[in-house]
CSV table of C-alpha atoms in Angstrom, one decimal:
chain,number,residue,atom,x,y,z
A,1,MET,CA,80.4,-15.8,196.4
A,2,ALA,CA,79.4,-18.9,198.3
A,3,ALA,CA,76.0,-20.3,197.7
A,4,ARG,CA,73.4,-19.7,200.4
A,5,ALA,CA,71.9,-22.8,202.1
A,6,TYR,CA,68.3,-23.3,201.3
A,7,TRP,CA,67.8,-25.2,204.6
A,8,GLN,CA,69.9,-26.1,207.6
A,9,GLY,CA,69.0,-28.7,210.2
A,10,GLN,CA,69.3,-32.4,210.8
A,11,ILE,CA,68.2,-35.6,209.1
A,12,ARG,CA,66.8,-38.1,211.7
A,13,LEU,CA,67.0,-41.8,211.1
A,14,ALA,CA,65.4,-43.4,214.1
A,15,LEU,CA,67.6,-42.2,217.0
A,16,VAL,CA,70.4,-41.0,214.8
A,17,SER,CA,70.5,-37.3,213.9
A,18,ILE,CA,72.8,-36.0,211.1
A,19,PRO,CA,73.4,-32.2,210.9
A,20,VAL,CA,73.2,-31.2,207.2
A,21,GLU,CA,72.9,-28.2,204.9
A,22,ILE,CA,70.8,-28.2,201.8
A,23,TYR,CA,71.7,-26.2,198.6
A,24,PRO,CA,69.8,-25.7,195.3
A,25,ALA,CA,71.0,-28.1,192.6
A,26,THR,CA,69.6,-26.0,189.8
A,27,LYS,CA,69.8,-22.4,188.7
A,28,SER,CA,68.0,-20.1,186.3
A,29,GLY,CA,69.1,-20.5,182.8
A,30,ALA,CA,69.7,-17.9,180.1
A,31,ALA,CA,66.5,-15.8,179.7
A,32,VAL,CA,65.5,-12.6,178.0
A,33,SER,CA,63.0,-10.5,179.9
A,34,PHE,CA,61.0,-7.6,178.6
A,35,ARG,CA,59.2,-4.5,180.0
A,36,GLN,CA,56.3,-2.7,178.4
A,37,ILE,CA,57.5,0.7,177.1
A,38,HIS,CA,55.4,3.8,176.2
A,39,GLU,CA,56.8,4.3,172.7
A,40,PRO,CA,56.4,8.2,172.4
A,41,SER,CA,58.2,8.9,175.6
A,42,GLY,CA,60.4,5.8,175.8
A,43,LYS,CA,59.5,5.3,179.5
A,44,PRO,CA,58.4,2.1,181.2
A,45,ILE,CA,54.8,1.4,181.9
A,46,LYS,CA,53.8,1.3,185.6
A,47,TYR,CA,50.7,-0.3,187.1
A,48,GLU,CA,48.4,1.1,189.7
A,49,LYS,CA,46.0,-1.0,191.9
A,50,VAL,CA,42.5,0.2,190.9
A,51,VAL,CA,39.0,-0.7,192.0
A,52,THR,CA,36.3,-0.4,189.4
A,53,GLY,CA,34.1,2.6,190.1
A,54,VAL,CA,36.5,3.8,192.9
A,55,GLY,CA,39.8,4.4,191.2
A,56,PRO,CA,43.3,4.0,192.7
A,57,VAL,CA,43.4,2.6,196.3
A,58,ASP,CA,45.8,2.7,199.2
A,59,PRO,CA,47.8,-0.5,199.8
A,60,ASP,CA,46.7,-0.4,203.4
A,61,GLU,CA,43.1,-0.9,202.3
A,62,ILE,CA,43.9,-4.2,200.5
A,63,LEU,CA,43.2,-7.6,202.0
A,64,LYS,CA,43.4,-11.1,200.5
A,65,GLY,CA,40.2,-12.8,199.6
A,66,TYR,CA,39.1,-16.3,198.9
A,67,GLU,CA,36.1,-16.6,196.5
A,68,VAL,CA,33.5,-18.9,198.0
A,69,SER,CA,30.9,-18.1,195.3
A,70,LYS,CA,30.7,-15.8,192.3
A,71,GLY,CA,31.4,-12.3,193.6
A,72,ASN,CA,31.5,-13.3,197.3
A,73,TYR,CA,34.8,-13.5,199.2
A,74,VAL,CA,36.1,-14.5,202.6
A,75,LEU,CA,38.5,-11.8,203.6
A,76,LEU,CA,41.8,-12.7,205.4
A,77,GLU,CA,44.3,-10.4,207.0
A,78,GLN,CA,48.0,-11.1,206.7
A,79,GLU,CA,48.3,-11.7,210.4
A,80,GLU,CA,45.6,-14.4,210.2
A,81,ILE,CA,47.4,-16.1,207.3
A,82,GLU,CA,50.8,-16.0,209.2
A,83,ALA,CA,49.2,-17.6,212.3
A,84,VAL,CA,48.4,-20.8,210.4
A,85,LYS,CA,51.8,-21.3,208.9
A,86,ILE,CA,53.7,-24.4,209.9
A,87,GLU,CA,56.5,-23.7,212.3
A,88,SER,CA,59.8,-24.1,210.6
A,89,ARG,CA,61.2,-27.2,212.2
A,90,LYS,CA,64.9,-28.0,211.9
A,91,THR,CA,64.5,-31.7,211.6
A,92,LEU,CA,63.8,-33.8,208.6
A,93,GLU,CA,62.6,-37.2,209.8
A,94,LEU,CA,62.8,-40.1,207.4
A,95,VAL,CA,59.5,-41.8,208.1
A,96,GLN,CA,59.4,-44.3,205.2
A,97,PHE,CA,61.6,-46.0,202.6
A,98,VAL,CA,60.4,-47.1,199.1
A,99,GLU,CA,62.0,-48.8,196.1
A,100,ALA,CA,64.1,-46.4,194.0
A,101,ASP,CA,61.8,-46.8,191.0
A,102,ALA,CA,58.5,-46.7,193.0
A,103,ILE,CA,58.1,-42.9,192.6
A,104,ASP,CA,56.6,-41.8,189.3
A,105,VAL,CA,58.5,-39.2,187.4
A,106,LEU,CA,55.5,-36.9,187.5
A,107,TYR,CA,56.0,-36.4,191.3
A,108,TYR,CA,59.6,-35.0,191.0
A,109,GLU,CA,59.7,-31.2,191.2
A,110,LYS,CA,63.1,-29.8,192.2
A,111,PRO,CA,66.5,-31.3,193.3
A,112,TYR,CA,68.8,-30.1,196.1
A,113,PHE,CA,72.3,-31.2,197.2
A,114,VAL,CA,72.6,-32.4,200.8
A,115,LEU,CA,75.9,-31.9,202.6
A,116,PRO,CA,77.1,-32.8,206.1
A,117,ALA,CA,77.2,-29.6,208.2
A,118,ASP,CA,80.6,-30.4,209.8
A,119,ASP,CA,83.3,-32.9,210.0
A,120,LEU,CA,81.6,-34.7,212.9
A,121,ALA,CA,78.6,-35.4,210.7
A,122,GLU,CA,80.5,-37.0,207.9
A,123,GLU,CA,80.6,-40.6,209.3
A,124,ALA,CA,76.9,-40.8,209.9
A,125,TYR,CA,76.2,-39.1,206.5
A,126,ALA,CA,78.3,-41.7,204.7
A,127,VAL,CA,76.5,-44.5,206.6
A,128,LEU,CA,73.1,-43.2,205.5
A,129,ARG,CA,74.3,-42.7,201.9
A,130,ASP,CA,75.8,-46.2,201.6
A,131,ALA,CA,72.8,-47.9,203.3
A,132,LEU,CA,70.4,-46.3,200.8
A,133,ARG,CA,72.6,-47.4,197.9
A,134,ARG,CA,72.9,-51.0,199.2
A,135,THR,CA,69.2,-51.4,199.8
A,136,LYS,CA,68.3,-49.5,196.6
A,137,LYS,CA,65.8,-47.5,198.6
A,138,VAL,CA,64.7,-43.9,198.7
A,139,GLY,CA,63.9,-42.2,202.0
A,140,LEU,CA,60.7,-40.1,202.4
A,141,GLY,CA,59.9,-37.3,204.8
A,142,GLN,CA,58.4,-33.8,205.1
A,143,LEU,CA,60.5,-30.7,205.2
A,144,SER,CA,59.2,-27.5,206.9
A,145,VAL,CA,60.4,-24.4,205.0
A,146,ARG,CA,59.0,-20.9,205.1
A,147,GLY,CA,55.7,-21.8,206.7
A,148,ARG,CA,54.9,-24.8,204.4
A,149,GLU,CA,55.6,-28.5,204.5
A,150,GLN,CA,57.2,-30.1,201.5
A,151,LEU,CA,57.1,-33.8,200.7
A,152,VAL,CA,60.7,-34.8,199.9
A,153,SER,CA,62.7,-37.8,198.9
A,154,LEU,CA,66.4,-38.6,199.8
A,155,LYS,CA,68.7,-40.7,197.7
A,156,PRO,CA,72.4,-41.3,197.0
A,157,CYS,CA,74.1,-39.4,194.2
A,158,GLY,CA,77.8,-40.1,193.6
A,159,ARG,CA,79.6,-39.3,196.8
A,160,GLY,CA,76.7,-37.4,198.3
A,161,LEU,CA,73.0,-37.3,198.8
A,162,VAL,CA,70.3,-35.5,196.8
A,163,LEU,CA,67.0,-34.3,198.2
A,164,GLU,CA,64.1,-33.9,195.7
A,165,VAL,CA,61.0,-31.9,196.5
A,166,LEU,CA,58.0,-34.0,195.4
A,167,ARG,CA,54.5,-32.9,194.4
A,168,TYR,CA,51.6,-34.0,196.6
A,169,ALA,CA,49.0,-36.4,195.1
A,170,ASP,CA,46.5,-33.6,194.5
A,171,GLU,CA,49.0,-31.7,192.4
A,172,VAL,CA,49.5,-34.5,189.9
A,173,THR,CA,47.0,-35.4,187.1
A,174,ARG,CA,46.6,-39.2,186.6
A,175,ALA,CA,48.0,-40.3,183.3
A,176,GLN,CA,44.8,-42.3,182.6
A,177,THR,CA,42.9,-39.1,182.3
A,178,TYR,CA,44.7,-38.5,179.0
A,179,PHE,CA,45.8,-42.0,177.9
A,180,ARG,CA,42.5,-43.8,178.5
A,181,GLY,CA,41.2,-43.1,174.9
A,182,LEU,CA,44.3,-44.5,173.2
A,183,PRO,CA,44.0,-47.9,171.5
A,184,GLU,CA,45.4,-51.0,173.2
A,185,THR,CA,46.8,-52.5,169.9
A,186,GLU,CA,50.5,-53.4,169.8
A,187,ALA,CA,52.8,-51.8,167.2
A,188,ASP,CA,53.5,-53.7,164.0
A,189,ALA,CA,56.6,-55.9,164.5
A,190,ASP,CA,58.4,-54.7,161.3
A,191,LEU,CA,57.8,-51.1,162.1
A,192,LEU,CA,58.9,-51.7,165.7
A,193,ASP,CA,62.2,-53.3,164.4
A,194,LEU,CA,62.9,-50.3,162.2
A,195,ALA,CA,62.2,-47.8,165.0
A,196,THR,CA,64.4,-49.8,167.4
A,197,THR,CA,67.2,-49.6,164.9
A,198,ILE,CA,66.9,-45.8,164.6
A,199,ILE,CA,67.0,-45.5,168.4
A,200,GLU,CA,70.1,-47.7,168.7
A,201,LYS,CA,71.9,-45.7,166.0
A,202,LYS,CA,71.1,-42.4,167.8
A,203,THR,CA,72.0,-43.7,171.3
A,204,GLY,CA,74.9,-42.0,173.1
A,205,PRO,CA,75.9,-40.5,176.4
A,206,PHE,CA,73.8,-37.6,177.7
A,207,LYS,CA,75.7,-34.3,177.2
A,208,PRO,CA,73.4,-31.5,178.4
A,209,GLU,CA,75.9,-28.8,177.4
A,210,GLU,CA,75.3,-29.7,173.8
A,211,PHE,CA,71.6,-28.5,174.0
A,212,HIS,CA,70.7,-24.8,173.9
A,213,ASP,CA,67.4,-22.8,174.0
A,214,ARG,CA,67.5,-21.7,170.4
A,215,TYR,CA,64.7,-19.2,171.0
A,216,VAL,CA,66.7,-17.4,173.6
A,217,ASP,CA,69.8,-17.4,171.4
A,218,ALA,CA,67.7,-16.0,168.5
A,219,LEU,CA,66.3,-13.3,170.7
A,220,GLN,CA,69.7,-12.2,171.9
A,221,GLN,CA,71.0,-12.1,168.3
A,222,LEU,CA,67.9,-10.0,167.4
A,223,ILE,CA,68.6,-7.6,170.3
A,224,GLU,CA,72.2,-7.2,169.2
A,225,LYS,CA,71.1,-6.5,165.6
A,226,LYS,CA,68.6,-4.0,166.9
A,227,LYS,CA,71.2,-2.2,168.8
A,228,LYS,CA,73.4,-1.9,165.7
A,229,ALA,CA,70.4,-0.8,163.6
A,230,LYS,CA,69.9,2.1,166.1
A,231,GLY,CA,66.2,1.5,166.6
A,232,LYS,CA,65.3,0.5,163.0
A,233,ARG,CA,62.9,-2.4,162.6
A,234,VAL,CA,64.6,-5.8,162.0
A,235,ILE,CA,62.5,-8.6,160.6
A,236,GLU,CA,63.9,-11.8,159.3
A,237,ASP,CA,62.2,-14.3,157.1
A,238,VAL,CA,61.6,-17.7,158.6
A,239,GLU,CA,63.0,-20.3,156.2
A,240,ASP,CA,61.7,-23.5,157.6
A,241,ALA,CA,58.0,-23.4,158.2
A,242,ALA,CA,56.5,-25.9,160.6
A,243,PRO,CA,54.5,-28.6,158.7
A,244,SER,CA,50.8,-28.3,158.9
A,245,ARG,CA,49.0,-31.0,161.0
A,246,GLY,CA,46.5,-31.7,158.2
A,247,GLY,CA,49.1,-32.3,155.5
A,248,ASN,CA,49.9,-35.4,153.4
A,249,VAL,CA,49.5,-38.9,154.9
A,250,ILE,CA,52.9,-40.3,155.8
A,251,ASP,CA,54.0,-43.7,154.6
A,252,LEU,CA,55.4,-44.8,158.0
A,253,MET,CA,57.3,-47.8,156.7
A,254,ALA,CA,59.0,-45.8,153.9
A,255,ALA,CA,59.8,-43.0,156.3
A,256,LEU,CA,61.4,-45.4,158.8
A,257,LYS,CA,63.4,-47.2,156.1
A,258,LYS,CA,64.7,-43.9,154.8
A,259,SER,CA,65.6,-42.9,158.4
A,260,VAL,CA,67.5,-46.1,158.9
A,261,GLY,CA,69.3,-45.6,155.5
A,262,ASP,CA,67.7,-48.7,153.9
A,263,SER,CA,66.7,-48.0,150.3
A,264,GLY,CA,64.6,-51.1,150.0
A,265,GLY,CA,66.7,-54.0,151.2
A,266,ALA,CA,67.4,-57.2,149.4
A,267,ALA,CA,63.9,-57.4,147.9
A,268,ALA,CA,64.4,-54.2,146.1
A,269,ARG,CA,67.8,-55.2,144.8
A,270,LYS,CA,66.6,-58.5,143.3
A,271,PRO,CA,64.8,-57.0,140.3
A,272,ALA,CA,67.9,-55.1,139.4
A,273,THR,CA,70.0,-58.3,139.5
A,274,LYS,CA,67.5,-60.1,137.4
A,275,LYS,CA,67.4,-57.3,134.9
A,276,LYS,CA,71.2,-57.4,134.6
A,277,ALA,CA,71.2,-61.2,134.1
A,278,THR,CA,68.5,-60.9,131.4
A,279,GLY,CA,70.5,-58.3,129.6
A,280,GLY,CA,73.6,-60.5,129.7
A,281,THR,CA,71.7,-63.5,128.3
A,282,ALA,CA,70.4,-61.4,125.4
A,283,THR,CA,73.9,-60.2,124.6
A,284,LYS,CA,75.2,-63.7,124.6
A,285,SER,CA,72.4,-64.9,122.3
A,286,ALA,CA,73.1,-62.1,119.9
A,287,ALA,CA,76.8,-63.0,119.8
A,288,SER,CA,75.9,-66.7,119.1
A,289,ARG,CA,73.7,-65.7,116.2
A,290,THR,CA,76.5,-63.5,114.7
A,291,ARG,CA,78.9,-66.4,114.9
A,292,SER,CA,76.4,-68.7,113.2
A,293,THR,CA,75.8,-66.3,110.4
A,294,SER,CA,79.6,-65.9,109.8
A,295,ALA,CA,80.0,-69.6,109.7
A,296,ARG,CA,77.2,-70.1,107.1
A,297,LYS,CA,78.8,-67.4,104.9
A,298,LYS,CA,82.2,-69.1,105.0
A,299,SER,CA,80.6,-72.4,104.2
A,300,ALA,CA,78.8,-70.9,101.2
């Protein structure tokens, strides 16, 4: 079944309009969902809308309310809310361009594939894609979808274009809020060298298919075991317990060296070499003394 377009319209660059279709670039991954079950009857739990002191209420009597102070609400009807929704425009106008690395990663929310709507749009589409790639710029605009405006960016991706929904400024917490209290001291040079070596050893191409949600996998295995156990309880011991945060103090240098595979380096090997040399000298001296004693006996 063909994917359904998330949005259809045109991208406008000055006086040039490019008909496009936008499709989700992501999908829901494997997940295990649960429902609450009444154990004696085996039936699912349902929820009723209830008002304290009144009991169950009719859906027609329910309005949406915005709390202006504790216990006081401004009531809004659905028609009033619908009236202020932004009209879904069919044009995404690129109003600004920024450097490709100017947008902080915290602002990116969700990606979409952008495709030309027909053969006639392909030439203009390719021009926009290649111009963005040549200038190393990202286009910005606002997309109107389902009554709301979304801030979006547009950038080249392979042979196509990717649109990414961005968060607005009031949706992002400034990093300084959390990082302000961290010390400004630089890392120890030796420790930094060891950490860099570990990173270089573990560097490789990104292969997302090699990563799995182990919790979901374990849940699915548990469900299969439960089916075979015909309702009997299945509890497995957890072998690897997570380390406590208040445990032993870690020797960072020793841990990094162990990670790199360094058992101590040349400095640690020198005493062993010296010990071997000392042992050899002692053996040689003992042999000399034995020869001297034999010679004295023959002379006597």
